[in-house]
Structure formats: structure tokens, C-alpha cells
Short mmCIF file of N, CA and C in Angstrom, two decimals:
data_model
loop_
_atom_site.label_atom_id
_atom_site.label_comp_id
_atom_site.label_asym_id
_atom_site.label_seq_id
_atom_site.Cartn_x
_atom_site.Cartn_y
_atom_site.Cartn_z
N GLN Z 1 110.76 136.52 53.25
CA GLN Z 1 111.79 137.31 53.88
C GLN Z 1 111.73 138.73 53.35
N VAL Z 2 112.01 139.67 54.23
CA VAL Z 2 112.05 141.08 53.87
C VAL Z 2 113.41 141.63 54.26
N GLN Z 3 114.03 142.30 53.33
CA GLN Z 3 115.31 142.93 53.58
C GLN Z 3 115.22 144.42 53.30
N LEU Z 4 115.71 145.22 54.23
CA LEU Z 4 115.71 146.66 54.09
C LEU Z 4 117.15 147.14 54.03
N VAL Z 5 117.46 147.91 53.01
CA VAL Z 5 118.81 148.42 52.80
C VAL Z 5 118.76 149.93 52.80
N GLU Z 6 119.48 150.53 53.74
CA GLU Z 6 119.48 151.97 53.89
C GLU Z 6 120.72 152.59 53.26
N SER Z 7 120.56 153.83 52.86
CA SER Z 7 121.68 154.59 52.33
C SER Z 7 121.40 156.08 52.53
N GLY Z 8 122.43 156.88 52.39
CA GLY Z 8 122.27 158.32 52.43
C GLY Z 8 122.81 159.01 53.67
N GLY Z 9 123.19 158.24 54.67
CA GLY Z 9 123.75 158.85 55.87
C GLY Z 9 125.12 159.42 55.62
N GLY Z 10 125.60 160.19 56.57
CA GLY Z 10 126.92 160.77 56.44
C GLY Z 10 127.17 161.85 57.45
N LEU Z 11 128.26 162.56 57.25
CA LEU Z 11 128.67 163.65 58.11
C LEU Z 11 128.40 164.97 57.40
N VAL Z 12 127.63 165.83 58.04
CA VAL Z 12 127.28 167.12 57.46
C VAL Z 12 127.38 168.19 58.53
N GLN Z 13 127.32 169.43 58.08
CA GLN Z 13 127.33 170.56 58.99
C GLN Z 13 125.91 170.98 59.33
N ALA Z 14 125.76 171.65 60.44
CA ALA Z 14 124.46 172.16 60.83
C ALA Z 14 123.89 173.04 59.73
N GLY Z 15 122.61 172.84 59.45
CA GLY Z 15 121.95 173.57 58.38
C GLY Z 15 121.92 172.85 57.05
N ASP Z 16 122.73 171.82 56.92
CA ASP Z 16 122.77 171.05 55.68
C ASP Z 16 121.57 170.11 55.58
N SER Z 17 121.49 169.44 54.44
CA SER Z 17 120.41 168.50 54.18
C SER Z 17 120.95 167.14 53.81
N LEU Z 18 120.19 166.13 54.11
CA LEU Z 18 120.47 164.76 53.71
C LEU Z 18 119.18 164.09 53.31
N ARG Z 19 119.29 163.13 52.42
CA ARG Z 19 118.14 162.32 52.04
C ARG Z 19 118.47 160.85 52.25
N LEU Z 20 117.79 160.26 53.19
CA LEU Z 20 117.97 158.85 53.47
C LEU Z 20 117.03 158.03 52.60
N SER Z 21 117.51 156.89 52.15
CA SER Z 21 116.71 155.98 51.35
C SER Z 21 116.68 154.62 52.02
N CYS Z 22 115.57 153.94 51.85
CA CYS Z 22 115.40 152.60 52.38
C CYS Z 22 114.74 151.75 51.30
N ALA Z 23 115.52 150.88 50.70
CA ALA Z 23 115.02 150.01 49.65
C ALA Z 23 114.66 148.66 50.22
N ALA Z 24 113.49 148.17 49.87
CA ALA Z 24 112.99 146.91 50.41
C ALA Z 24 112.93 145.85 49.32
N SER Z 25 113.22 144.64 49.72
CA SER Z 25 113.06 143.49 48.84
C SER Z 25 112.32 142.40 49.59
N GLY Z 26 111.60 141.58 48.86
CA GLY Z 26 110.81 140.55 49.47
C GLY Z 26 109.33 140.72 49.16
N ARG Z 27 108.57 139.71 49.45
CA ARG Z 27 107.16 139.72 49.10
C ARG Z 27 106.32 140.62 49.99
N THR Z 28 106.68 140.72 51.24
CA THR Z 28 105.87 141.47 52.20
C THR Z 28 106.56 142.77 52.59
N PHE Z 29 106.43 143.74 51.74
CA PHE Z 29 106.92 145.07 52.04
C PHE Z 29 105.78 146.01 52.38
N ARG Z 30 104.81 146.10 51.49
CA ARG Z 30 103.66 146.95 51.75
C ARG Z 30 102.83 146.38 52.89
N SER Z 31 102.47 147.23 53.79
CA SER Z 31 101.63 146.85 54.92
C SER Z 31 100.88 148.09 55.37
N LEU Z 32 100.63 148.21 56.66
CA LEU Z 32 99.90 149.36 57.16
C LEU Z 32 100.70 150.64 57.02
N ALA Z 33 101.95 150.58 57.39
CA ALA Z 33 102.78 151.78 57.37
C ALA Z 33 104.25 151.41 57.42
N SER Z 34 105.07 152.38 57.13
CA SER Z 34 106.51 152.27 57.30
C SER Z 34 107.01 153.56 57.92
N GLY Z 35 108.21 153.51 58.48
CA GLY Z 35 108.68 154.70 59.16
C GLY Z 35 110.17 154.71 59.40
N TRP Z 36 110.59 155.80 60.01
CA TRP Z 36 111.97 156.01 60.39
C TRP Z 36 112.08 156.22 61.88
N PHE Z 37 113.11 155.64 62.46
CA PHE Z 37 113.43 155.80 63.86
C PHE Z 37 114.89 156.17 63.98
N ARG Z 38 115.28 156.67 65.14
CA ARG Z 38 116.68 157.01 65.34
C ARG Z 38 117.07 156.75 66.78
N GLN Z 39 118.36 156.53 66.96
CA GLN Z 39 118.89 156.28 68.29
C GLN Z 39 120.23 156.99 68.43
N ALA Z 40 120.29 157.91 69.35
CA ALA Z 40 121.52 158.63 69.65
C ALA Z 40 122.30 157.87 70.71
N PRO Z 41 123.61 158.09 70.80
CA PRO Z 41 124.41 157.40 71.81
C PRO Z 41 123.88 157.60 73.21
N GLY Z 42 123.70 156.51 73.93
CA GLY Z 42 123.23 156.57 75.30
C GLY Z 42 121.76 156.87 75.47
N LYS Z 43 121.00 156.93 74.38
CA LYS Z 43 119.59 157.23 74.45
C LYS Z 43 118.77 156.10 73.84
N GLU Z 44 117.50 156.09 74.18
CA GLU Z 44 116.60 155.09 73.63
C GLU Z 44 116.24 155.43 72.20
N ARG Z 45 115.87 154.41 71.46
CA ARG Z 45 115.40 154.62 70.10
C ARG Z 45 114.09 155.40 70.12
N GLU Z 46 113.96 156.37 69.23
CA GLU Z 46 112.78 157.21 69.19
C GLU Z 46 112.18 157.26 67.80
N PHE Z 47 110.90 157.50 67.78
CA PHE Z 47 110.17 157.63 66.54
C PHE Z 47 110.52 158.94 65.85
N VAL Z 48 110.64 158.90 64.54
CA VAL Z 48 110.93 160.09 63.76
C VAL Z 48 109.78 160.45 62.83
N ALA Z 49 109.37 159.50 62.00
CA ALA Z 49 108.33 159.78 61.02
C ALA Z 49 107.74 158.47 60.52
N ALA Z 50 106.51 158.52 60.05
CA ALA Z 50 105.85 157.35 59.50
C ALA Z 50 104.95 157.76 58.35
N ILE Z 51 104.69 156.81 57.47
CA ILE Z 51 103.83 157.06 56.32
C ILE Z 51 102.98 155.83 56.05
N SER Z 52 101.73 156.07 55.71
CA SER Z 52 100.83 154.99 55.32
C SER Z 52 101.06 154.63 53.87
N TRP Z 53 101.21 153.35 53.60
CA TRP Z 53 101.43 152.90 52.23
C TRP Z 53 100.15 152.94 51.40
N ASN Z 54 99.00 152.86 52.05
CA ASN Z 54 97.74 152.87 51.32
C ASN Z 54 97.30 154.27 50.93
N TYR Z 55 97.44 155.22 51.83
CA TYR Z 55 96.91 156.55 51.60
C TYR Z 55 97.95 157.65 51.61
N GLY Z 56 99.14 157.36 52.08
CA GLY Z 56 100.19 158.34 52.08
C GLY Z 56 100.13 159.37 53.19
N ASP Z 57 99.26 159.17 54.17
CA ASP Z 57 99.22 160.09 55.29
C ASP Z 57 100.48 159.93 56.13
N THR Z 58 100.92 161.02 56.70
CA THR Z 58 102.19 161.04 57.42
C THR Z 58 102.03 161.60 58.82
N ARG Z 59 102.97 161.27 59.67
CA ARG Z 59 103.06 161.89 60.99
C ARG Z 59 104.53 161.99 61.37
N TYR Z 60 104.83 162.95 62.23
CA TYR Z 60 106.20 163.25 62.57
C TYR Z 60 106.36 163.49 64.06
N ALA Z 61 107.55 163.22 64.54
CA ALA Z 61 107.90 163.63 65.88
C ALA Z 61 107.99 165.15 65.92
N ASP Z 62 107.62 165.72 67.05
CA ASP Z 62 107.64 167.17 67.17
C ASP Z 62 109.03 167.76 66.91
N SER Z 63 110.05 167.01 67.25
CA SER Z 63 111.41 167.50 67.12
C SER Z 63 111.85 167.68 65.67
N VAL Z 64 111.19 167.02 64.74
CA VAL Z 64 111.58 167.10 63.34
C VAL Z 64 110.51 167.72 62.46
N LYS Z 65 109.36 167.99 63.00
CA LYS Z 65 108.25 168.52 62.23
C LYS Z 65 108.64 169.85 61.59
N GLY Z 66 108.37 169.96 60.30
CA GLY Z 66 108.72 171.16 59.56
C GLY Z 66 110.09 171.11 58.94
N ARG Z 67 110.91 170.17 59.35
CA ARG Z 67 112.26 170.03 58.80
C ARG Z 67 112.43 168.75 58.00
N PHE Z 68 111.80 167.68 58.45
CA PHE Z 68 111.93 166.38 57.80
C PHE Z 68 110.66 166.06 57.02
N THR Z 69 110.82 165.34 55.93
CA THR Z 69 109.70 164.90 55.12
C THR Z 69 109.87 163.43 54.76
N ILE Z 70 108.88 162.64 55.08
CA ILE Z 70 108.91 161.23 54.73
C ILE Z 70 108.09 161.01 53.46
N SER Z 71 108.57 160.16 52.60
CA SER Z 71 107.87 159.85 51.36
C SER Z 71 108.18 158.43 50.94
N ARG Z 72 107.47 157.97 49.93
CA ARG Z 72 107.73 156.62 49.44
C ARG Z 72 107.40 156.51 47.96
N ASP Z 73 108.04 155.57 47.32
CA ASP Z 73 107.78 155.24 45.94
C ASP Z 73 107.41 153.76 45.93
N ASN Z 74 106.13 153.49 45.87
CA ASN Z 74 105.66 152.12 45.96
C ASN Z 74 106.18 151.25 44.82
N ALA Z 75 106.28 151.83 43.63
CA ALA Z 75 106.75 151.07 42.49
C ALA Z 75 108.18 150.59 42.67
N LYS Z 76 108.98 151.38 43.38
CA LYS Z 76 110.37 151.03 43.62
C LYS Z 76 110.60 150.37 44.98
N ASN Z 77 109.52 150.22 45.74
CA ASN Z 77 109.63 149.67 47.10
C ASN Z 77 110.69 150.41 47.91
N THR Z 78 110.63 151.71 47.83
CA THR Z 78 111.63 152.55 48.47
C THR Z 78 110.96 153.64 49.29
N MET Z 79 111.50 153.88 50.45
CA MET Z 79 111.04 154.94 51.34
C MET Z 79 112.17 155.94 51.54
N TYR Z 80 111.80 157.19 51.73
CA TYR Z 80 112.79 158.24 51.85
C TYR Z 80 112.53 159.09 53.09
N LEU Z 81 113.59 159.69 53.57
CA LEU Z 81 113.48 160.69 54.62
C LEU Z 81 114.34 161.87 54.20
N GLN Z 82 113.69 162.93 53.78
CA GLN Z 82 114.38 164.16 53.44
C GLN Z 82 114.58 164.97 54.71
N MET Z 83 115.81 165.24 55.04
CA MET Z 83 116.15 165.95 56.26
C MET Z 83 116.79 167.28 55.90
N ASN Z 84 116.10 168.35 56.24
CA ASN Z 84 116.59 169.70 55.99
C ASN Z 84 116.89 170.39 57.31
N SER Z 85 117.67 171.44 57.21
CA SER Z 85 118.02 172.24 58.39
C SER Z 85 118.49 171.37 59.54
N LEU Z 86 119.40 170.49 59.25
CA LEU Z 86 119.87 169.54 60.25
C LEU Z 86 120.56 170.25 61.40
N LYS Z 87 120.36 169.70 62.58
CA LYS Z 87 120.92 170.21 63.81
C LYS Z 87 121.82 169.16 64.45
N PRO Z 88 122.76 169.59 65.28
CA PRO Z 88 123.60 168.61 65.97
C PRO Z 88 122.80 167.58 66.75
N GLU Z 89 121.67 167.97 67.30
CA GLU Z 89 120.85 167.04 68.05
C GLU Z 89 120.17 165.99 67.18
N ASP Z 90 120.26 166.14 65.87
CA ASP Z 90 119.77 165.12 64.95
C ASP Z 90 120.75 163.97 64.79
N THR Z 91 121.94 164.13 65.33
CA THR Z 91 122.96 163.09 65.23
C THR Z 91 122.46 161.80 65.87
N ALA Z 92 122.46 160.73 65.10
CA ALA Z 92 121.96 159.45 65.58
C ALA Z 92 122.15 158.41 64.49
N VAL Z 93 121.92 157.17 64.87
CA VAL Z 93 121.78 156.11 63.89
C VAL Z 93 120.32 156.06 63.48
N TYR Z 94 120.06 156.15 62.21
CA TYR Z 94 118.70 156.17 61.70
C TYR Z 94 118.34 154.81 61.13
N TYR Z 95 117.17 154.32 61.50
CA TYR Z 95 116.69 153.02 61.07
C TYR Z 95 115.38 153.18 60.31
N CYS Z 96 115.25 152.46 59.22
CA CYS Z 96 113.96 152.36 58.58
C CYS Z 96 113.28 151.09 59.04
N ALA Z 97 111.96 151.10 59.05
CA ALA Z 97 111.20 149.96 59.53
C ALA Z 97 109.88 149.88 58.80
N VAL Z 98 109.37 148.66 58.68
CA VAL Z 98 108.12 148.40 57.99
C VAL Z 98 107.23 147.55 58.87
N GLN Z 99 105.97 147.89 58.91
CA GLN Z 99 105.01 147.12 59.70
C GLN Z 99 104.69 145.80 59.02
N GLY Z 100 104.49 144.79 59.85
CA GLY Z 100 104.04 143.51 59.37
C GLY Z 100 102.53 143.37 59.47
N PRO Z 101 102.01 142.18 59.28
CA PRO Z 101 100.56 141.96 59.29
C PRO Z 101 99.87 142.38 60.59
N LYS Z 102 100.56 142.31 61.70
CA LYS Z 102 99.97 142.66 62.99
C LYS Z 102 100.00 144.15 63.28
N GLY Z 103 100.62 144.91 62.42
CA GLY Z 103 100.70 146.34 62.63
C GLY Z 103 101.88 146.79 63.46
N THR Z 104 102.74 145.88 63.82
CA THR Z 104 103.95 146.22 64.55
C THR Z 104 105.12 146.32 63.57
N TYR Z 105 106.14 147.04 63.97
CA TYR Z 105 107.31 147.20 63.11
C TYR Z 105 108.18 145.95 63.22
N ASP Z 106 108.00 145.06 62.29
CA ASP Z 106 108.66 143.76 62.33
C ASP Z 106 109.93 143.70 61.51
N TYR Z 107 110.08 144.59 60.57
CA TYR Z 107 111.21 144.56 59.66
C TYR Z 107 112.02 145.84 59.80
N TRP Z 108 113.33 145.66 59.96
CA TRP Z 108 114.21 146.79 60.24
C TRP Z 108 115.44 146.76 59.37
N GLY Z 109 115.92 147.94 59.02
CA GLY Z 109 117.19 148.05 58.35
C GLY Z 109 118.33 147.97 59.34
N GLN Z 110 119.54 147.99 58.83
CA GLN Z 110 120.72 147.87 59.68
C GLN Z 110 121.10 149.18 60.35
N GLY Z 111 120.53 150.26 59.90
CA GLY Z 111 120.83 151.56 60.44
C GLY Z 111 121.90 152.28 59.65
N THR Z 112 121.78 153.58 59.56
CA THR Z 112 122.78 154.40 58.90
C THR Z 112 123.09 155.60 59.77
N GLN Z 113 124.36 155.91 59.89
CA GLN Z 113 124.80 156.96 60.79
C GLN Z 113 124.63 158.34 60.16
N VAL Z 114 124.01 159.22 60.90
CA VAL Z 114 123.91 160.63 60.52
C VAL Z 114 124.59 161.45 61.60
N THR Z 115 125.60 162.19 61.22
CA THR Z 115 126.33 163.02 62.16
C THR Z 115 126.28 164.47 61.68
N VAL Z 116 125.83 165.35 62.55
CA VAL Z 116 125.71 166.76 62.22
C VAL Z 116 126.63 167.55 63.13
N SER Z 117 127.60 168.20 62.55
CA SER Z 117 128.55 169.00 63.31
C SER Z 117 128.04 170.42 63.46
N SER Z 118 128.43 171.07 64.54
CA SER Z 118 128.01 172.43 64.80
C SER Z 118 128.90 173.43 64.12
#
């Protein structure tokens, strides 16, 4: 079993920063990659950022590139999303996810709310 516990969400003003954390427990945490997704009210869930656990290479959605940074601490089984220069359009429920053996995102956190006021 894999459990992902998120923290760090909250209500902030535009231009502020937040750091989301995703702590994993269980035997199968490390895999091909892990990432962050978000879902705004009335919209589909979208990709935000991902990181390879083996090599640390990263990729980002165009909407957050240059503002968000994904990182991980393998020893702590924890993944982070540093969010700078937050905008109201960043408001969403943010989910962390980890790939399973097949390379699909099989493990998900419960989501944490990020609200950015103008």
C-alpha cells in the first residue's frame, strides 16, 4: 500500500509563495516519476509538474514554467512544489501523484486547496 499525505496549501494573495509537500509511505514509492496536478472548479484536472526519481529531470506545464519548481527528497520520501509569484488563476485543488510499475499515475494524495486572491 502507498499513502500520500499533502500539506502546505492555503489562502494567499497574488504574488505570494507557497510550498506544497507530499510525504509518501509504503514500499512502492519510487518509480519512474512523480508529479503534481491541479483541478480548478468546473475544470478538468491538469498536469502541473513532474520529476524523475532516478535522474531528477523535470518538466512543467507552460502556465507555471518559471514560477513553480518541483523537487524531491528521496531519503524522506517527500516531494515538493515550490510555487512563487502565485496568480489567481493558480487557484485549484492540488494533487500529488506517483507512478506505479506500468508508468501510470496510480497513487494519489487527497488534494490540498490553494486559493490565491487578487
